[in-house]
Coordinates of N, CA, C and O in Angstrom, one line a residue:
L159 N 64.4 149.7 168.2 CA 64.5 148.5 167.3 C 63.1 147.8 167.3 O 62.7 147.3 166.3
K160 N 62.5 147.8 168.4 CA 61.2 147.1 168.5 C 60.1 147.8 167.6 O 59.1 147.2 167.2
D161 N 60.3 149.1 167.3 CA 59.3 149.8 166.5 C 59.5 149.6 165.0 O 58.6 150.1 164.2
V162 N 60.6 149.0 164.5 CA 60.8 148.9 163.1 C 59.7 148.1 162.4 O 59.3 148.6 161.3
P163 N 59.2 147.0 162.9 CA 58.1 146.3 162.2 C 56.9 147.2 162.0 O 56.2 147.2 161.0
V164 N 56.6 148.0 163.0 CA 55.5 148.9 163.0 C 55.7 150.0 161.9 O 54.8 150.3 161.1
L165 N 56.9 150.6 161.9 CA 57.2 151.7 161.0 C 57.1 151.2 159.5 O 56.7 152.0 158.7
T166 N 57.6 150.0 159.3 CA 57.6 149.5 157.9 C 56.2 149.2 157.3 O 56.1 149.0 156.1
R167 N 55.2 149.3 158.1 CA 53.8 149.1 157.6 C 53.3 150.3 156.9 O 52.4 150.2 156.1
Y168 N 53.9 151.5 157.1 CA 53.5 152.7 156.5 C 54.1 152.9 155.1 O 55.3 152.8 154.9
D169 N 53.3 153.2 154.1 CA 53.7 153.4 152.7 C 54.7 154.6 152.6 O 55.5 154.6 151.7
F170 N 54.5 155.6 153.4 CA 55.3 156.8 153.3 C 56.8 156.6 153.9 O 57.6 157.5 153.7
I171 N 57.0 155.5 154.6 CA 58.3 155.2 155.1 C 59.1 154.5 154.0 O 58.7 153.4 153.5
E172 N 60.1 155.1 153.5 CA 60.9 154.5 152.3 C 62.1 153.7 152.8 O 62.6 152.8 152.1
W173 N 62.7 154.1 154.0 CA 63.9 153.5 154.3 C 64.1 153.5 155.9 O 63.8 154.5 156.5
V174 N 64.5 152.4 156.5 CA 64.8 152.4 157.9 C 66.2 151.8 158.1 O 66.5 150.8 157.5
E175 N 67.1 152.5 158.8 CA 68.4 152.0 159.1 C 68.9 152.5 160.4 O 68.4 153.4 161.0
N176 N 69.9 151.8 161.0 CA 70.5 152.2 162.3 C 71.2 153.5 162.1 O 71.8 153.7 161.1
Q177 N 71.2 154.3 163.1 CA 72.0 155.5 163.1 C 73.5 155.2 163.2 O 73.9 154.6 164.2
P178 N 74.3 155.5 162.2 CA 75.7 155.1 162.2 C 76.5 156.1 163.1 O 76.1 157.2 163.4
T179 N 77.7 155.6 163.6 CA 78.6 156.4 164.3 C 79.9 156.4 163.4 O 80.4 155.3 163.1
Y180 N 80.3 157.6 162.9 CA 81.4 157.7 162.0 C 82.7 157.9 162.7 O 82.8 158.6 163.7
Y181 N 83.8 157.3 162.2 CA 85.1 157.4 162.8 C 86.2 157.8 161.7 O 85.9 157.5 160.6
L182 N 87.3 158.3 162.2 CA 88.4 158.7 161.3 C 89.1 157.4 160.8 O 89.2 156.5 161.5
A183 N 89.7 157.5 159.6 CA 90.2 156.3 159.0 C 91.5 156.4 158.1 O 91.8 155.4 157.4
N184 N 92.2 157.5 158.0 CA 93.3 157.6 157.1 C 94.6 157.6 157.9 O 94.9 158.3 158.8
K185 N 95.6 156.7 157.5 CA 96.8 156.5 158.2 C 98.0 156.4 157.2 O 99.1 156.0 157.6
E186 N 97.8 156.6 155.9 CA 98.8 156.2 154.9 C 99.7 157.4 154.5 O 99.5 158.5 154.9
T187 N 100.7 157.1 153.7 CA 101.7 158.1 153.2 C 101.7 158.2 151.7 O 101.2 157.3 151.0
T188 N 102.5 159.2 151.2 CA 102.5 159.4 149.7 C 103.0 158.2 148.9 O 102.5 157.9 147.9
W189 N 104.1 157.6 149.4 CA 104.6 156.5 148.6 C 103.7 155.3 148.6 O 103.6 154.6 147.6
V190 N 102.9 155.1 149.6 CA 101.9 154.0 149.6 C 100.8 154.3 148.6 O 100.5 153.4 147.8
V191 N 100.4 155.5 148.5 CA 99.3 155.8 147.6 C 99.8 155.7 146.1 O 99.1 155.3 145.2
Q192 N 101.1 156.1 145.9 CA 101.6 156.1 144.5 C 102.1 154.8 144.1 O 102.0 154.4 142.9
S193 N 102.7 154.0 145.0 CA 103.3 152.7 144.5 C 103.3 151.5 145.5 O 103.5 150.4 145.1
N194 N 103.1 151.9 146.7 CA 103.2 150.9 147.8 C 104.6 150.3 147.9 O 104.8 149.2 148.4
I195 N 105.6 151.0 147.4 CA 107.0 150.6 147.5 C 107.7 151.8 148.2 O 107.7 152.9 147.7
D196 N 108.4 151.5 149.3 CA 109.0 152.5 150.1 C 109.8 153.5 149.3 O 110.7 153.1 148.6
S197 N 109.4 154.8 149.5 CA 110.1 155.9 148.9 C 110.1 156.0 147.4 O 110.8 156.8 146.8
Y198 N 109.2 155.2 146.7 CA 109.1 155.3 145.3 C 107.9 156.1 144.9 O 106.8 155.7 145.3
H199 N 108.1 157.2 144.2 CA 107.0 158.1 143.8 C 106.9 158.2 142.3 O 107.3 159.2 141.7
P200 N 106.3 157.2 141.6 CA 106.2 157.2 140.2 C 105.4 158.4 139.6 O 105.7 158.9 138.5
F201 N 104.4 158.9 140.3 CA 103.6 160.1 139.8 C 104.5 161.3 139.7 O 104.6 162.0 138.7
W202 N 105.2 161.5 140.8 CA 106.1 162.7 140.9 C 107.2 162.6 139.8 O 107.6 163.6 139.2
D203 N 107.7 161.4 139.7 CA 108.8 161.1 138.7 C 108.4 161.5 137.3 O 109.2 161.8 136.4
R204 N 107.0 161.5 137.0 CA 106.5 161.8 135.7 C 105.9 163.2 135.7 O 105.1 163.6 134.8
N205 N 106.2 164.0 136.7 CA 105.7 165.4 136.9 C 104.2 165.4 137.0 O 103.6 166.4 136.5
L206 N 103.6 164.4 137.6 CA 102.1 164.4 137.8 C 102.0 164.8 139.3 O 102.1 164.0 140.2
K207 N 101.7 166.1 139.5 CA 101.6 166.7 140.8 C 100.3 167.4 141.1 O 100.3 168.2 142.1
G208 N 99.3 167.2 140.3 CA 98.0 167.8 140.6 C 97.8 169.1 140.0 O 96.9 169.9 140.4
Q209 N 98.7 169.5 139.0 CA 98.5 170.8 138.4 C 97.1 171.0 137.8 O 96.6 170.2 137.1
G210 N 96.5 172.1 138.2 CA 95.2 172.5 137.6 C 94.0 171.6 138.2 O 92.9 171.7 137.6
Q211 N 94.3 170.9 139.2 CA 93.2 170.0 139.8 C 92.7 170.6 141.1 O 93.4 171.3 141.8
M212 N 91.4 170.2 141.4 CA 90.8 170.6 142.7 C 90.3 169.3 143.4 O 89.7 168.5 142.7
I213 N 90.6 169.2 144.6 CA 90.3 168.0 145.4 C 89.3 168.4 146.5 O 89.5 169.3 147.3
G214 N 88.1 167.8 146.5 CA 87.2 168.0 147.6 C 87.5 167.1 148.7 O 87.8 165.9 148.5
I215 N 87.5 167.6 150.0 CA 87.8 166.8 151.1 C 86.7 167.1 152.2 O 86.4 168.3 152.5
L216 N 86.2 166.1 152.8 CA 85.2 166.2 153.9 C 85.8 165.5 155.1 O 86.0 164.3 155.0
D217 N 86.1 166.2 156.2 CA 86.8 165.6 157.3 C 86.6 166.4 158.6 O 85.8 167.3 158.6
S218 N 87.5 166.2 159.5 CA 87.4 166.8 160.9 C 87.8 168.2 161.0 O 87.7 168.8 162.1
G219 N 88.2 168.9 160.0 CA 88.7 170.3 160.0 C 90.1 170.4 159.4 O 90.8 169.4 159.2
L220 N 90.4 171.6 159.0 CA 91.7 171.8 158.3 C 92.4 173.0 159.0 O 91.8 174.1 159.1
D221 N 93.6 172.8 159.4 CA 94.5 173.9 159.9 C 95.1 174.6 158.7 O 96.2 174.3 158.2
Y222 N 94.4 175.6 158.1 CA 94.8 176.3 156.9 C 95.9 177.3 157.2 O 96.5 177.9 156.3
G223 N 96.3 177.4 158.5 CA 97.5 178.2 158.8 C 98.8 177.4 158.8 O 99.9 177.9 158.9
S224 N 98.7 176.0 158.6 CA 99.9 175.2 158.5 C 100.7 175.6 157.3 O 100.2 176.0 156.3
C225 N 102.0 175.3 157.4 CA 102.9 175.7 156.2 C 102.5 174.9 155.0 O 102.8 175.4 153.9
F226 N 101.8 173.8 155.1 CA 101.4 173.1 153.9 C 100.1 173.7 153.2 O 99.8 173.3 152.1
F227 N 99.4 174.6 153.9 CA 98.2 175.2 153.3 C 98.2 176.7 153.3 O 97.4 177.3 152.7
A228 N 99.1 177.3 154.1 CA 99.1 178.8 154.3 C 99.3 179.5 153.0 O 99.9 179.0 152.1
D229 N 98.8 180.7 153.0 CA 99.0 181.6 151.8 C 99.5 182.9 152.4 O 98.9 183.5 153.3
D230 N 100.6 183.4 151.9 CA 101.2 184.7 152.4 C 100.3 185.9 152.2 O 100.3 186.8 153.0
N231 N 99.4 185.8 151.2 CA 98.6 187.0 150.9 C 97.2 186.9 151.5 O 96.5 187.9 151.6
L232 N 96.7 185.7 151.7 CA 95.3 185.5 152.2 C 95.4 184.6 153.5 O 95.8 183.4 153.4
S233 N 94.9 185.1 154.6 CA 95.0 184.3 155.8 C 93.9 183.2 155.9 O 94.2 182.1 156.4
A234 N 92.7 183.4 155.3 CA 91.7 182.4 155.4 C 91.4 181.9 154.0 O 91.7 182.6 153.0
P235 N 90.8 180.7 153.9 CA 90.4 180.2 152.6 C 89.5 181.2 151.8 O 88.6 181.8 152.3
Y236 N 89.8 181.2 150.5 CA 89.1 182.1 149.6 C 89.4 181.7 148.2 O 90.4 181.0 147.9
A237 N 88.6 182.1 147.2 CA 88.7 181.6 145.8 C 90.1 181.8 145.3 O 90.6 181.1 144.5
G238 N 90.8 182.9 145.7 CA 92.2 183.2 145.2 C 93.3 182.6 146.0 O 94.5 182.8 145.8
H239 N 93.0 181.8 147.1 CA 94.0 181.2 148.0 C 94.8 180.3 147.2 O 94.4 179.6 146.3
R240 N 96.1 180.2 147.5 CA 97.0 179.3 146.8 C 96.7 177.8 147.0 O 97.1 177.0 146.2
K241 N 96.0 177.5 148.1 CA 95.8 176.1 148.4 C 94.3 175.8 148.7 O 93.7 174.8 148.1
V242 N 93.7 176.5 149.6 CA 92.3 176.2 150.1 C 91.3 177.2 149.6 O 91.3 178.3 150.1
V243 N 90.6 176.9 148.5 CA 89.7 177.9 147.8 C 88.4 178.0 148.5 O 87.6 179.0 148.2
A244 N 87.9 177.0 149.3 CA 86.6 177.1 149.9 C 86.7 176.3 151.2 O 87.4 175.3 151.3
Y245 N 85.9 176.7 152.2 CA 85.9 176.0 153.5 C 84.4 176.1 154.0 O 84.0 177.2 154.3
R246 N 83.8 175.0 154.1 CA 82.4 175.0 154.5 C 82.2 174.2 155.8 O 82.8 173.2 156.0
N247 N 81.2 174.6 156.6 CA 80.8 174.0 157.8 C 79.6 173.1 157.6 O 78.5 173.5 157.3
Y248 N 79.8 171.8 157.7 CA 78.7 170.8 157.6 C 78.5 170.1 158.9 O 78.3 168.9 159.0
G249 N 78.7 170.8 160.0 CA 78.6 170.2 161.4 C 79.9 170.4 162.2 O 79.9 170.2 163.4
G250 N 80.9 171.0 161.6 CA 82.2 171.3 162.3 C 82.2 172.7 162.8 O 81.2 173.4 163.0
D251 N 83.5 173.2 163.0 CA 83.6 174.5 163.6 C 84.6 175.4 162.8 O 85.1 176.4 163.3
M252 N 84.8 175.1 161.5 CA 85.5 176.0 160.6 C 87.0 176.1 160.9 O 87.7 177.0 160.5
F253 N 87.6 175.1 161.5 CA 89.0 175.0 161.7 C 89.3 173.6 162.3 O 88.4 173.0 162.8
D254 N 90.6 173.2 162.2 CA 90.9 171.9 162.8 C 91.4 172.2 164.3 O 92.5 172.4 164.6
T255 N 90.4 172.2 165.2 CA 90.7 172.5 166.6 C 91.1 171.3 167.4 O 91.6 171.4 168.5
C256 N 91.0 170.1 166.8 CA 91.3 168.8 167.5 C 92.8 168.6 167.5 O 93.4 168.7 166.4
I257 N 93.4 168.2 168.6 CA 94.8 167.9 168.7 C 95.2 166.8 167.7 O 96.3 166.8 167.2
I258 N 94.3 165.9 167.4 CA 94.6 164.8 166.5 C 94.9 165.3 165.1 O 95.7 164.7 164.4
G259 N 94.1 166.3 164.7 CA 94.4 166.9 163.4 C 94.1 166.0 162.2 O 94.9 166.1 161.2
H260 N 93.1 165.1 162.2 CA 92.9 164.2 161.2 C 92.6 164.9 159.8 O 93.2 164.5 158.8
G261 N 91.8 165.9 159.8 CA 91.4 166.5 158.5 C 92.7 167.2 157.9 O 92.8 167.2 156.7
T262 N 93.5 167.8 158.8 CA 94.8 168.4 158.3 C 95.7 167.3 157.7 O 96.3 167.5 156.7
H263 N 95.8 166.2 158.4 CA 96.6 165.1 157.9 C 96.1 164.6 156.6 O 96.9 164.4 155.6
V264 N 94.8 164.4 156.5 CA 94.2 163.9 155.2 C 94.5 164.9 154.1 O 94.9 164.5 153.0
S265 N 94.2 166.1 154.3 CA 94.5 167.2 153.3 C 95.9 167.2 152.9 O 96.3 167.4 151.8
G266 N 96.8 167.1 153.9 CA 98.2 167.1 153.6 C 98.6 165.9 152.8 O 99.5 166.0 151.9
T267 N 98.1 164.7 153.1 CA 98.3 163.5 152.2 C 97.9 163.7 150.8 O 98.5 163.4 149.9
A268 N 96.7 164.4 150.7 CA 96.2 164.6 149.3 C 96.9 165.7 148.6 O 97.3 165.5 147.4
A269 N 97.1 166.9 149.2 CA 97.6 168.0 148.4 C 98.4 169.0 149.2 O 98.6 170.1 148.7
G270 N 99.0 168.6 150.3 CA 99.8 169.5 151.1 C 101.0 170.0 150.3 O 101.6 169.2 149.5
N271 N 101.4 171.2 150.4 CA 102.5 171.8 149.7 C 103.2 172.8 150.5 O 102.7 173.9 150.7
D272 N 104.4 172.5 151.1 CA 105.0 173.4 152.0 C 105.4 174.7 151.4 O 106.1 174.8 150.4
L273 N 104.9 175.8 152.0 CA 105.1 177.1 151.5 C 106.6 177.5 151.4 O 107.0 178.1 150.5
S274 N 107.3 177.1 152.5 CA 108.7 177.5 152.6 C 109.6 176.6 151.8 O 110.8 177.0 151.4
G275 N 109.2 175.4 151.5 CA 110.1 174.4 150.8 C 111.0 173.6 151.8 O 111.6 172.7 151.3
T276 N 111.0 174.0 153.1 CA 111.9 173.3 154.0 C 111.4 171.9 154.4 O 112.1 171.1 154.8
N277 N 110.1 171.7 154.2 CA 109.5 170.4 154.6 C 108.9 169.7 153.4 O 107.9 168.9 153.5
S278 N 109.4 170.0 152.2 CA 108.7 169.5 151.0 C 108.7 168.0 150.9 O 107.9 167.4 150.1
E279 N 109.6 167.3 151.6 CA 109.6 165.8 151.6 C 108.3 165.3 152.2 O 108.0 164.1 152.0
Y280 N 107.5 166.1 152.9 CA 106.3 165.7 153.5 C 105.1 166.2 152.6 O 103.9 166.1 153.1
N281 N 105.3 166.7 151.4 CA 104.2 167.2 150.6 C 103.2 166.0 150.3 O 103.6 164.9 150.4
G282 N 102.0 166.4 149.9 CA 101.0 165.4 149.6 C 101.2 164.8 148.2 O 102.1 165.2 147.4
V283 N 100.4 163.8 147.9 CA 100.5 163.1 146.6 C 100.3 164.1 145.4 O 101.0 164.0 144.4
A284 N 99.4 165.1 145.5 CA 99.2 166.1 144.5 C 99.5 167.5 145.0 O 98.6 168.3 145.3
P285 N 100.7 167.8 145.3 CA 101.1 169.0 146.0 C 100.7 170.3 145.2 O 100.6 171.4 145.9
E286 N 100.5 170.2 144.0 CA 100.1 171.4 143.2 C 98.6 171.6 143.0 O 98.1 172.5 142.4
A287 N 97.8 170.6 143.5 CA 96.3 170.7 143.5 C 95.8 171.7 144.5 O 96.5 172.0 145.5
K288 N 94.6 172.1 144.4 CA 93.9 173.0 145.4 C 92.9 172.2 146.1 O 92.5 171.1 145.6
I289 N 92.4 172.7 147.2 CA 91.4 172.0 148.0 C 90.1 172.8 148.2 O 90.2 174.0 148.5
T290 N 89.0 172.2 148.1 CA 87.7 172.7 148.6 C 87.4 171.8 149.8 O 87.3 170.6 149.7
F291 N 87.2 172.4 151.0 CA 87.1 171.6 152.2 C 85.7 171.7 152.9 O 85.1 172.8 153.0
G292 N 85.3 170.6 153.5 CA 84.1 170.5 154.3 C 84.4 170.0 155.7 O 85.0 169.0 155.8
D293 N 84.0 170.7 156.7 CA 84.3 170.4 158.1 C 83.2 169.7 158.8 O 82.1 170.3 158.8
I294 N 83.4 168.5 159.3 CA 82.3 167.8 160.0 C 82.7 167.3 161.4 O 82.2 166.3 161.9
Q295 N 83.6 168.1 162.1 CA 83.8 167.8 163.5 C 83.8 169.0 164.4 O 84.5 170.0 164.1
D296 N 82.9 169.0 165.4 CA 82.9 170.1 166.3 C 84.1 170.1 167.2 O 84.9 169.2 167.2
E297 N 84.1 171.1 168.1 CA 85.3 171.3 169.0 C 85.2 170.6 170.3 O 86.0 170.7 171.2
S298 N 84.1 169.7 170.5 CA 84.0 169.0 171.7 C 85.2 168.1 172.0 O 85.7 167.4 171.1
L299 N 85.7 168.2 173.2 CA 86.9 167.4 173.5 C 86.7 165.9 173.4 O 87.5 165.2 172.9
V300 N 85.5 165.5 173.8 CA 85.2 164.0 173.7 C 85.2 163.6 172.2 O 85.8 162.6 171.9
N301 N 84.5 164.4 171.4 CA 84.5 164.0 169.9 C 85.9 164.0 169.3 O 86.2 163.2 168.5
C302 N 86.7 165.0 169.7 CA 88.1 165.1 169.2 C 88.9 163.9 169.6 O 89.6 163.3 168.8
L303 N 88.8 163.5 170.9 CA 89.6 162.3 171.4 C 89.1 161.0 170.8 O 89.9 160.1 170.6
T304 N 87.8 160.9 170.6 CA 87.2 159.6 170.1 C 87.1 159.5 168.6 O 86.9 158.5 168.1
G305 N 87.2 160.7 167.9 CA 87.1 160.7 166.5 C 85.7 160.7 166.0 O 85.5 160.5 164.8
V306 N 84.7 160.9 166.9 CA 83.3 161.0 166.4 C 83.1 162.3 165.7 O 83.5 163.3 166.1
L307 N 82.4 162.1 164.6 CA 82.1 163.3 163.7 C 80.7 163.8 163.9 O 79.9 163.2 164.4
S308 N 80.5 165.1 163.4 CA 79.2 165.8 163.6 C 78.6 166.0 162.3 O 78.0 167.1 162.0
F309 N 78.6 165.1 161.4 CA 78.1 165.2 160.0 C 76.6 165.4 160.1 O 75.9 164.5 160.5
N310 N 76.1 166.5 159.6 CA 74.6 166.8 159.7 C 74.1 167.3 158.4 O 73.0 168.0 158.4
T311 N 74.7 167.0 157.3 CA 74.3 167.5 156.0 C 74.1 166.3 155.0 O 74.8 165.3 155.1
D312 N 73.2 166.5 154.0 CA 73.0 165.5 153.0 C 74.3 165.4 152.1 O 74.8 166.4 151.7
M313 N 74.8 164.2 151.9 CA 76.0 164.0 151.2 C 75.9 164.6 149.7 O 76.9 165.1 149.2
T314 N 74.8 164.6 149.1 CA 74.6 165.1 147.8 C 75.0 166.6 147.8 O 75.6 167.1 146.9
A315 N 74.5 167.3 148.8 CA 74.9 168.8 148.9 C 76.4 169.0 149.0 O 76.9 169.9 148.4
V316 N 77.0 168.2 149.8 CA 78.5 168.3 150.0 C 79.2 168.1 148.6 O 80.1 168.9 148.2
L317 N 78.8 167.0 147.9 CA 79.5 166.7 146.6 C 79.1 167.8 145.6 O 80.0 168.1 144.8
R318 N 77.9 168.3 145.6 CA 77.5 169.3 144.6 C 78.3 170.6 144.9 O 78.8 171.2 144.0
D319 N 78.5 171.0 146.2 CA 79.3 172.1 146.5 C 80.8 172.0 146.0 O 81.4 172.9 145.4
A320 N 81.4 170.8 146.2 CA 82.7 170.5 145.8 C 82.8 170.6 144.3 O 83.8 171.2 143.7
K321 N 81.8 170.0 143.6 CA 81.8 170.0 142.1 C 81.7 171.4 141.6 O 82.4 171.8 140.6
D322 N 80.9 172.2 142.2 CA 80.7 173.6 141.8 C 82.0 174.4 142.0 O 82.2 175.4 141.2
D323 N 82.8 174.0 142.9 CA 84.1 174.7 143.1 C 85.2 174.2 142.1 O 86.2 174.8 142.1
G324 N 84.8 173.1 141.4 CA 85.8 172.6 140.4 C 86.3 171.3 140.7 O 87.1 170.7 139.9
A325 N 86.0 170.7 141.8 CA 86.5 169.4 142.1 C 85.8 168.3 141.3 O 84.6 168.3 141.0
R326 N 86.6 167.3 140.9 CA 86.1 166.1 140.3 C 86.6 164.8 141.0 O 86.3 163.7 140.6
V327 N 87.3 165.1 142.1 CA 87.8 164.0 143.0 C 87.4 164.4 144.4 O 87.5 165.6 144.7
H328 N 86.9 163.5 145.2 CA 86.5 163.8 146.6 C 87.0 162.7 147.5 O 86.8 161.5 147.3
N329 N 87.5 163.2 148.6 CA 88.1 162.3 149.6 C 87.2 162.3 150.9 O 86.9 163.4 151.4
N330 N 86.9 161.1 151.4 CA 86.1 161.0 152.6 C 86.8 159.9 153.4 O 86.4 158.7 153.4
S331 N 87.9 160.2 154.2 CA 88.6 159.2 155.0 C 88.0 159.0 156.3 O 88.7 159.2 157.4
W332 N 86.8 158.6 156.4 CA 86.1 158.4 157.6 C 84.9 157.4 157.3 O 84.7 157.1 156.1
G333 N 84.3 156.8 158.2 CA 83.3 155.9 158.0 C 82.7 155.3 159.2 O 83.0 155.7 160.3
D334 N 81.8 154.4 159.1 CA 81.1 153.7 160.2 C 81.8 152.4 160.4 O 82.4 151.8 159.6
V335 N 81.7 151.9 161.7 CA 82.3 150.6 162.0 C 81.6 149.5 161.3 O 82.2 148.4 161.2
R336 N 80.3 149.7 160.9 CA 79.6 148.6 160.3 C 79.9 148.6 158.8 O 80.1 149.6 158.2
N337 N 79.8 147.5 158.2 CA 80.0 147.3 156.7 C 78.7 147.1 156.1 O 78.3 146.0 155.8
V338 N 78.0 148.3 155.8 CA 76.6 148.3 155.3 C 76.5 149.3 154.2 O 77.2 150.3 154.1
Y339 N 75.6 149.0 153.3 CA 75.2 150.0 152.2 C 74.1 150.9 152.8 O 72.9 150.4 152.9
D340 N 74.4 152.1 153.2 CA 73.5 153.0 153.8 C 73.1 154.2 152.9 O 73.5 154.2 151.8
T341 N 72.4 155.1 153.5 CA 72.0 156.3 152.7 C 73.1 157.1 152.2 O 73.1 157.7 151.1
I342 N 74.2 157.2 153.0 CA 75.4 158.0 152.5 C 76.0 157.3 151.3 O 76.3 158.0 150.3
A343 N 76.2 156.0 151.3 CA 76.7 155.3 150.2 C 75.8 155.4 149.0 O 76.3 155.6 147.9
A344 N 74.5 155.3 149.2 CA 73.6 155.4 148.1 C 73.6 156.8 147.5 O 73.5 156.9 146.3
S345 N 73.7 157.8 148.3 CA 73.7 159.2 147.8 C 75.0 159.5 147.0 O 75.0 160.1 146.0
V346 N 76.1 158.9 147.4 CA 77.4 159.1 146.7 C 77.3 158.3 145.3 O 77.6 158.9 144.3
D347 N 76.8 157.1 145.4 CA 76.6 156.4 144.1 C 75.7 157.1 143.1 O 76.0 157.3 141.9
Q348 N 74.6 157.7 143.7 CA 73.6 158.4 142.8 C 74.3 159.6 142.2 O 74.1 160.0 141.0
F349 N 75.0 160.4 143.1 CA 75.7 161.6 142.6 C 76.7 161.3 141.5 O 76.7 161.9 140.4
C350 N 77.5 160.2 141.7 CA 78.5 159.8 140.7 C 77.8 159.3 139.4 O 78.3 159.6 138.3
W351 N 76.7 158.7 139.5 CA 75.9 158.2 138.4 C 75.4 159.4 137.5 O 75.5 159.4 136.3
N352 N 74.9 160.4 138.3 CA 74.4 161.6 137.6 C 75.5 162.6 137.1 O 75.2 163.5 136.3
N353 N 76.7 162.4 137.6 CA 77.8 163.3 137.3 C 79.0 162.4 136.9 O 79.9 162.1 137.7
K354 N 79.0 161.9 135.6 CA 79.9 160.9 135.2 C 81.4 161.3 135.3 O 82.3 160.5 135.3
N355 N 81.7 162.6 135.3 CA 83.1 163.0 135.3 C 83.5 163.3 136.8 O 84.6 163.9 137.0
F356 N 82.7 162.9 137.7 CA 83.1 163.2 139.1 C 83.5 161.9 139.8 O 82.9 160.9 139.6

């Protein structure tokens, strides 16, 4: 911190900010998202279930073997998968290895759809939507237990990848404990400004 005044004297330095620590942040359910009235699902009542939609999600990993994401014909995410059409590593380990399962929970809230139908009351808000996923948590036990993420990619690249897969909605249920406008926020704003339908 003592070097900040020295660094800001150089013209080639455009921005100086504290290194953030990101934490997981999603705890809600489908009726809260749809109406905030217990057990009332107005989207589903109007048959709005995410048909033909792609949702981009950046989180701690996704257990694509879960009944809410599994595909009988394809074991791993692929363009023809019934639920998860892409899975990218942006600092994670290509699966939800953490016992907390935050990325799986978030994905389930957004678009989970039970393959067997026996758990369909737990489906996501848009159960017929598909997912393009970005993993940002490594398998370190400490990071898993504390919720610290391993995000090491420019946010613009993440959003561009999701958009190229067909997503126009992107979920990031994580953040920093500080309430500041940083480079992540600025890059999201710039991407959305440049891509008005995203």
